[in-house]
Structure formats: structure tokens, C-alpha cells
PDB file of N, CA and C in Angstrom:
ATOM      1  N   THR O  59     104.363 270.106  97.541  1.00 67.00           N
ATOM      2  CA  THR O  59     103.895 268.940  98.268  1.00 67.00           C
ATOM      3  C   THR O  59     103.772 267.779  97.310  1.00 67.00           C
ATOM      4  N   HIS O  60     104.269 266.624  97.703  1.00 67.00           N
ATOM      5  CA  HIS O  60     104.157 265.410  96.902  1.00 67.00           C
ATOM      6  C   HIS O  60     103.443 264.362  97.736  1.00 67.00           C
ATOM      7  N   TYR O  61     102.524 263.635  97.126  1.00 74.00           N
ATOM      8  CA  TYR O  61     101.822 262.551  97.787  1.00 74.00           C
ATOM      9  C   TYR O  61     102.172 261.244  97.105  1.00 74.00           C
ATOM     10  N   LEU O  62     102.403 260.194  97.874  1.00 76.00           N
ATOM     11  CA  LEU O  62     102.693 258.873  97.344  1.00 76.00           C
ATOM     12  C   LEU O  62     101.676 257.903  97.908  1.00 76.00           C
ATOM     13  N   TYR O  63     100.977 257.207  97.017  1.00 78.00           N
ATOM     14  CA  TYR O  63     100.000 256.202  97.414  1.00 78.00           C
ATOM     15  C   TYR O  63     100.531 254.846  96.979  1.00 78.00           C
ATOM     16  N   ILE O  64     100.596 253.904  97.895  1.00 77.00           N
ATOM     17  CA  ILE O  64     101.016 252.540  97.570  1.00 77.00           C
ATOM     18  C   ILE O  64      99.812 251.642  97.799  1.00 77.00           C
ATOM     19  N   LEU O  65      99.326 251.048  96.719  1.00 73.00           N
ATOM     20  CA  LEU O  65      98.158 250.179  96.782  1.00 73.00           C
ATOM     21  C   LEU O  65      98.630 248.732  96.751  1.00 73.00           C
ATOM     22  N   THR O  66      98.274 247.975  97.743  1.00 71.00           N
ATOM     23  CA  THR O  66      98.739 246.597  97.816  1.00 71.00           C
ATOM     24  C   THR O  66      97.739 245.612  97.229  1.00 71.00           C
ATOM     25  N   SER O  67      96.706 246.105  96.610  1.00 64.00           N
ATOM     26  CA  SER O  67      95.701 245.244  95.988  1.00 64.00           C
ATOM     27  C   SER O  67      96.267 244.570  94.745  1.00 64.00           C
ATOM     28  N   ASN O  68      95.783 243.412  94.439  1.00 64.00           N
ATOM     29  CA  ASN O  68      96.164 242.710  93.209  1.00 64.00           C
ATOM     30  C   ASN O  68      95.299 243.143  92.031  1.00 64.00           C
ATOM     31  N   ARG O  69      94.633 244.254  92.127  1.00 71.00           N
ATOM     32  CA  ARG O  69      93.703 244.711  91.104  1.00 71.00           C
ATOM     33  C   ARG O  69      94.295 245.776  90.185  1.00 71.00           C
ATOM     34  N   ALA O  70      95.587 245.752  90.016  1.00 71.00           N
ATOM     35  CA  ALA O  70      96.241 246.713  89.118  1.00 71.00           C
ATOM     36  C   ALA O  70      95.792 246.448  87.693  1.00 71.00           C
ATOM     37  N   PRO O  71      95.576 247.509  86.906  1.00 75.00           N
ATOM     38  CA  PRO O  71      95.245 247.310  85.496  1.00 75.00           C
ATOM     39  C   PRO O  71      96.373 246.552  84.802  1.00 75.00           C
ATOM     40  N   PRO O  72      96.077 245.692  83.845  1.00 77.00           N
ATOM     41  CA  PRO O  72      97.118 244.920  83.150  1.00 77.00           C
ATOM     42  C   PRO O  72      98.193 245.824  82.547  1.00 77.00           C
ATOM     43  N   GLY O  73      99.459 245.496  82.814  1.00 77.00           N
ATOM     44  CA  GLY O  73     100.574 246.234  82.226  1.00 77.00           C
ATOM     45  C   GLY O  73     100.894 247.560  82.888  1.00 77.00           C
ATOM     46  N   ILE O  74     100.231 247.886  83.989  1.00 80.00           N
ATOM     47  CA  ILE O  74     100.463 249.178  84.654  1.00 80.00           C
ATOM     48  C   ILE O  74     100.989 248.930  86.059  1.00 80.00           C
ATOM     49  N   GLY O  75     102.168 249.490  86.369  1.00 81.00           N
ATOM     50  CA  GLY O  75     102.751 249.361  87.699  1.00 81.00           C
ATOM     51  C   GLY O  75     102.375 250.512  88.604  1.00 81.00           C
ATOM     52  N   GLY O  76     101.978 251.628  87.993  1.00 83.00           N
ATOM     53  CA  GLY O  76     101.612 252.809  88.758  1.00 83.00           C
ATOM     54  C   GLY O  76     101.365 253.973  87.826  1.00 83.00           C
ATOM     55  N   PHE O  77     101.097 255.131  88.397  1.00 81.00           N
ATOM     56  CA  PHE O  77     100.943 256.340  87.592  1.00 81.00           C
ATOM     57  C   PHE O  77     101.263 257.550  88.449  1.00 81.00           C
ATOM     58  N   GLY O  78     101.697 258.625  87.807  1.00 83.00           N
ATOM     59  CA  GLY O  78     102.027 259.852  88.529  1.00 83.00           C
ATOM     60  C   GLY O  78     101.695 261.065  87.693  1.00 83.00           C
ATOM     61  N   THR O  79     101.346 262.159  88.361  1.00 82.00           N
ATOM     62  CA  THR O  79     101.102 263.405  87.649  1.00 82.00           C
ATOM     63  C   THR O  79     102.441 263.997  87.232  1.00 82.00           C
ATOM     64  N   ILE O  80     102.462 264.628  86.072  1.00 84.00           N
ATOM     65  CA  ILE O  80     103.699 265.231  85.570  1.00 84.00           C
ATOM     66  C   ILE O  80     103.702 266.709  85.934  1.00 84.00           C
ATOM     67  N   GLY O  81     104.573 267.056  86.868  1.00 76.00           N
ATOM     68  CA  GLY O  81     104.691 268.437  87.305  1.00 76.00           C
ATOM     69  C   GLY O  81     103.434 268.902  88.023  1.00 76.00           C
ATOM     70  N   GLY O  82     103.300 270.213  88.165  1.00 77.00           N
ATOM     71  CA  GLY O  82     102.133 270.786  88.818  1.00 77.00           C
ATOM     72  C   GLY O  82     102.288 270.849  90.325  1.00 77.00           C
ATOM     73  N   TYR O  83     101.232 271.308  90.971  1.00 81.00           N
ATOM     74  CA  TYR O  83     101.251 271.436  92.427  1.00 81.00           C
ATOM     75  C   TYR O  83      99.837 271.300  92.946  1.00 81.00           C
ATOM     76  N   PRO O  84      99.499 270.447  93.855  1.00 81.00           N
ATOM     77  CA  PRO O  84     100.363 269.386  94.364  1.00 81.00           C
ATOM     78  C   PRO O  84     100.472 268.252  93.345  1.00 81.00           C
ATOM     79  N   THR O  85     101.374 267.336  93.583  1.00 82.00           N
ATOM     80  CA  THR O  85     101.535 266.182  92.703  1.00 82.00           C
ATOM     81  C   THR O  85     101.190 264.918  93.469  1.00 82.00           C
ATOM     82  N   SER O  86     100.924 263.850  92.720  1.00 82.00           N
ATOM     83  CA  SER O  86     100.665 262.572  93.372  1.00 82.00           C
ATOM     84  C   SER O  86     101.252 261.446  92.534  1.00 82.00           C
ATOM     85  N   ALA O  87     101.601 260.356  93.203  1.00 83.00           N
ATOM     86  CA  ALA O  87     102.093 259.163  92.531  1.00 83.00           C
ATOM     87  C   ALA O  87     101.406 257.973  93.176  1.00 83.00           C
ATOM     88  N   THR O  88     101.021 257.018  92.355  1.00 81.00           N
ATOM     89  CA  THR O  88     100.375 255.802  92.838  1.00 81.00           C
ATOM     90  C   THR O  88     101.162 254.612  92.339  1.00 81.00           C
ATOM     91  N   SER O  89     101.465 253.691  93.247  1.00 81.00           N
ATOM     92  CA  SER O  89     102.190 252.474  92.895  1.00 81.00           C
ATOM     93  C   SER O  89     101.346 251.279  93.303  1.00 81.00           C
ATOM     94  N   TYR O  90     101.199 250.324  92.386  1.00 80.00           N
ATOM     95  CA  TYR O  90     100.472 249.104  92.718  1.00 80.00           C
ATOM     96  C   TYR O  90     101.457 248.100  93.295  1.00 80.00           C
ATOM     97  N   GLY O  91     101.859 248.300  94.540  1.00 76.00           N
ATOM     98  CA  GLY O  91     102.834 247.456  95.208  1.00 76.00           C
ATOM     99  C   GLY O  91     104.006 248.297  95.678  1.00 76.00           C
ATOM    100  N   CYS O  92     105.025 247.642  96.189  1.00 76.00           N
ATOM    101  CA  CYS O  92     106.161 248.334  96.802  1.00 76.00           C
ATOM    102  C   CYS O  92     107.432 248.248  95.972  1.00 76.00           C
ATOM    103  N   SER O  93     107.327 248.201  94.663  1.00 80.00           N
ATOM    104  CA  SER O  93     108.501 248.149  93.807  1.00 80.00           C
ATOM    105  C   SER O  93     109.212 249.495  93.832  1.00 80.00           C
ATOM    106  N   SER O  94     110.474 249.508  94.292  1.00 84.00           N
ATOM    107  CA  SER O  94     111.212 250.771  94.344  1.00 84.00           C
ATOM    108  C   SER O  94     111.386 251.354  92.941  1.00 84.00           C
ATOM    109  N   ARG O  95     111.501 250.516  91.928  1.00 84.00           N
ATOM    110  CA  ARG O  95     111.643 250.982  90.549  1.00 84.00           C
ATOM    111  C   ARG O  95     110.397 251.752  90.098  1.00 84.00           C
ATOM    112  N   VAL O  96     109.225 251.208  90.407  1.00 83.00           N
ATOM    113  CA  VAL O  96     107.973 251.874  90.028  1.00 83.00           C
ATOM    114  C   VAL O  96     107.812 253.170  90.808  1.00 83.00           C
ATOM    115  N   ILE O  97     108.094 253.140  92.103  1.00 84.00           N
ATOM    116  CA  ILE O  97     107.965 254.347  92.932  1.00 84.00           C
ATOM    117  C   ILE O  97     108.893 255.445  92.420  1.00 84.00           C
ATOM    118  N   LEU O  98     110.146 255.107  92.130  1.00 86.00           N
ATOM    119  CA  LEU O  98     111.102 256.089  91.607  1.00 86.00           C
ATOM    120  C   LEU O  98     110.618 256.657  90.275  1.00 86.00           C
ATOM    121  N   HIS O  99     110.100 255.810  89.403  1.00 85.00           N
ATOM    122  CA  HIS O  99     109.601 256.239  88.100  1.00 85.00           C
ATOM    123  C   HIS O  99     108.445 257.230  88.265  1.00 85.00           C
ATOM    124  N   GLU O 100     107.485 256.897  89.102  1.00 84.00           N
ATOM    125  CA  GLU O 100     106.313 257.763  89.275  1.00 84.00           C
ATOM    126  C   GLU O 100     106.685 259.076  89.962  1.00 84.00           C
ATOM    127  N   LEU O 101     107.591 259.040  90.929  1.00 85.00           N
ATOM    128  CA  LEU O 101     108.043 260.295  91.548  1.00 85.00           C
ATOM    129  C   LEU O 101     108.818 261.144  90.549  1.00 85.00           C
ATOM    130  N   GLY O 102     109.510 260.494  89.599  1.00 86.00           N
ATOM    131  CA  GLY O 102     110.160 261.232  88.514  1.00 86.00           C
ATOM    132  C   GLY O 102     109.160 262.038  87.707  1.00 86.00           C
ATOM    133  N   HIS O 103     107.984 261.446  87.437  1.00 85.00           N
ATOM    134  CA  HIS O 103     106.928 262.199  86.755  1.00 85.00           C
ATOM    135  C   HIS O 103     106.522 263.415  87.585  1.00 85.00           C
ATOM    136  N   ASN O 104     106.421 263.237  88.912  1.00 84.00           N
ATOM    137  CA  ASN O 104     106.048 264.351  89.784  1.00 84.00           C
ATOM    138  C   ASN O 104     107.030 265.506  89.680  1.00 84.00           C
ATOM    139  N   LEU O 105     108.281 265.182  89.382  1.00 85.00           N
ATOM    140  CA  LEU O 105     109.316 266.219  89.253  1.00 85.00           C
ATOM    141  C   LEU O 105     109.396 266.776  87.837  1.00 85.00           C
ATOM    142  N   GLY O 106     108.465 266.360  86.978  1.00 86.00           N
ATOM    143  CA  GLY O 106     108.388 266.914  85.629  1.00 86.00           C
ATOM    144  C   GLY O 106     109.082 266.083  84.556  1.00 86.00           C
ATOM    145  N   LEU O 107     109.580 264.896  84.908  1.00 87.00           N
ATOM    146  CA  LEU O 107     110.291 264.075  83.930  1.00 87.00           C
ATOM    147  C   LEU O 107     109.325 263.252  83.088  1.00 87.00           C
ATOM    148  N   GLY O 108     109.661 263.118  81.823  1.00 86.00           N
ATOM    149  CA  GLY O 108     108.900 262.252  80.922  1.00 86.00           C
ATOM    150  C   GLY O 108     109.566 260.891  80.850  1.00 86.00           C
ATOM    151  N   HIS O 109     109.089 260.064  79.927  1.00 87.00           N
ATOM    152  CA  HIS O 109     109.680 258.734  79.762  1.00 87.00           C
ATOM    153  C   HIS O 109     111.042 258.823  79.081  1.00 87.00           C
ATOM    154  N   ALA O 110     111.900 257.848  79.363  1.00 89.00           N
ATOM    155  CA  ALA O 110     113.259 257.806  78.818  1.00 89.00           C
ATOM    156  C   ALA O 110     113.206 257.169  77.426  1.00 89.00           C
ATOM    157  N   SER O 111     113.073 257.995  76.430  1.00 88.00           N
ATOM    158  CA  SER O 111     112.916 257.490  75.071  1.00 88.00           C
ATOM    159  C   SER O 111     114.234 257.499  74.307  1.00 88.00           C
ATOM    160  N   THR O 112     114.241 256.770  73.207  1.00 90.00           N
ATOM    161  CA  THR O 112     115.368 256.777  72.277  1.00 90.00           C
ATOM    162  C   THR O 112     114.820 256.979  70.871  1.00 90.00           C
ATOM    163  N   VAL O 113     115.684 257.445  69.975  1.00 90.00           N
ATOM    164  CA  VAL O 113     115.323 257.615  68.566  1.00 90.00           C
ATOM    165  C   VAL O 113     116.308 256.812  67.737  1.00 90.00           C
ATOM    166  N   SER O 114     115.784 255.949  66.875  1.00 89.00           N
ATOM    167  CA  SER O 114     116.614 255.144  65.999  1.00 89.00           C
ATOM    168  C   SER O 114     116.001 255.145  64.601  1.00 89.00           C
ATOM    169  N   ASN O 115     116.777 255.589  63.638  1.00 90.00           N
ATOM    170  CA  ASN O 115     116.309 255.666  62.249  1.00 90.00           C
ATOM    171  C   ASN O 115     115.016 256.472  62.126  1.00 90.00           C
ATOM    172  N   GLY O 116     114.928 257.555  62.901  1.00 90.00           N
ATOM    173  CA  GLY O 116     113.774 258.441  62.843  1.00 90.00           C
ATOM    174  C   GLY O 116     112.551 257.928  63.576  1.00 90.00           C
ATOM    175  N   VAL O 117     112.661 256.791  64.255  1.00 91.00           N
ATOM    176  CA  VAL O 117     111.536 256.215  64.985  1.00 91.00           C
ATOM    177  C   VAL O 117     111.790 256.361  66.478  1.00 91.00           C
ATOM    178  N   THR O 118     110.831 256.941  67.196  1.00 89.00           N
ATOM    179  CA  THR O 118     110.963 257.139  68.632  1.00 89.00           C
ATOM    180  C   THR O 118     110.362 255.957  69.381  1.00 89.00           C
ATOM    181  N   ASN O 119     111.138 255.416  70.319  1.00 90.00           N
ATOM    182  CA  ASN O 119     110.659 254.376  71.219  1.00 90.00           C
ATOM    183  C   ASN O 119     110.494 255.040  72.580  1.00 90.00           C
ATOM    184  N   GLU O 120     109.255 255.221  73.024  1.00 85.00           N
ATOM    185  CA  GLU O 120     108.973 255.973  74.246  1.00 85.00           C
ATOM    186  C   GLU O 120     109.685 255.408  75.471  1.00 85.00           C
ATOM    187  N   TYR O 121     109.916 254.106  75.509  1.00 83.00           N
ATOM    188  CA  TYR O 121     110.559 253.483  76.661  1.00 83.00           C
ATOM    189  C   TYR O 121     111.896 252.850  76.263  1.00 83.00           C
ATOM    190  N   GLY O 122     112.651 253.486  75.381  1.00 85.00           N
ATOM    191  CA  GLY O 122     113.836 252.857  74.801  1.00 85.00           C
ATOM    192  C   GLY O 122     115.124 252.927  75.581  1.00 85.00           C
ATOM    193  N   ASP O 123     115.257 253.857  76.533  1.00 84.00           N
ATOM    194  CA  ASP O 123     116.523 254.031  77.249  1.00 84.00           C
ATOM    195  C   ASP O 123     116.484 253.266  78.566  1.00 84.00           C
ATOM    196  N   TYR O 124     116.955 252.014  78.547  1.00 83.00           N
ATOM    197  CA  TYR O 124     116.872 251.159  79.731  1.00 83.00           C
ATOM    198  C   TYR O 124     117.897 251.502  80.800  1.00 83.00           C
ATOM    199  N   SER O 125     118.743 252.510  80.566  1.00 85.00           N
ATOM    200  CA  SER O 125     119.711 252.924  81.577  1.00 85.00           C
ATOM    201  C   SER O 125     119.116 253.922  82.559  1.00 85.00           C
ATOM    202  N   CYS O 126     117.855 254.308  82.363  1.00 85.00           N
ATOM    203  CA  CYS O 126     117.226 255.356  83.154  1.00 85.00           C
ATOM    204  C   CYS O 126     115.988 254.824  83.881  1.00 85.00           C
ATOM    205  N   PRO O 127     115.748 255.241  85.124  1.00 87.00           N
ATOM    206  CA  PRO O 127     114.547 254.805  85.835  1.00 87.00           C
ATOM    207  C   PRO O 127     113.252 255.239  85.156  1.00 87.00           C
ATOM    208  N   MET O 128     113.319 256.222  84.271  1.00 85.00           N
ATOM    209  CA  MET O 128     112.107 256.699  83.605  1.00 85.00           C
ATOM    210  C   MET O 128     111.757 255.863  82.383  1.00 85.00           C
ATOM    211  N   VAL O 129     112.398 254.707  82.239  1.00 85.00           N
ATOM    212  CA  VAL O 129     112.127 253.845  81.083  1.00 85.00           C
ATOM    213  C   VAL O 129     110.722 253.256  81.152  1.00 85.00           C
ATOM    214  N   GLY O 130     110.176 253.071  82.313  1.00 67.00           N
ATOM    215  CA  GLY O 130     108.813 252.563  82.398  1.00 67.00           C
ATOM    216  C   GLY O 130     108.705 251.178  82.948  1.00 67.00           C
TER     217      GLY O 130
END
């Protein structure tokens, strides 16, 4: 079971579009608004996906792969 909450309030924490549980049962995703990009990203967490990171010169950028919806 997956739950999706869309909050239309303007009271989102600064820099946060939403949040989702990573894996587990049941899962939930919360989006501060109706951005399909944010909803897809948070549902990706529900399916067990992490952030789309890249590694360059031994340094990991947690949100480095901009070709993936899990970039953040």
C-alpha cells in the first residue's frame, strides 16, 4: 500500500519540496504542492530508490545525476 499526501499550504520548510519513506510497508509520500517532479521523486523513495548521485574525483554529490527524477 502506498499513500500520497499533497499539501497545498505555502508553509513548506525552506528548500524542501516533499518527503517520502524509503521502502517498507506501508509507505507514504508528501508533496508540498502538485509538482509532478516532486511527486515522482517521493514515490521513487517509496519504491526503495535513493537519490541520484554522482562521483567525481572521489567526491560524491548526492544530487549529481540530473538525468534522473531521483536527483532531488
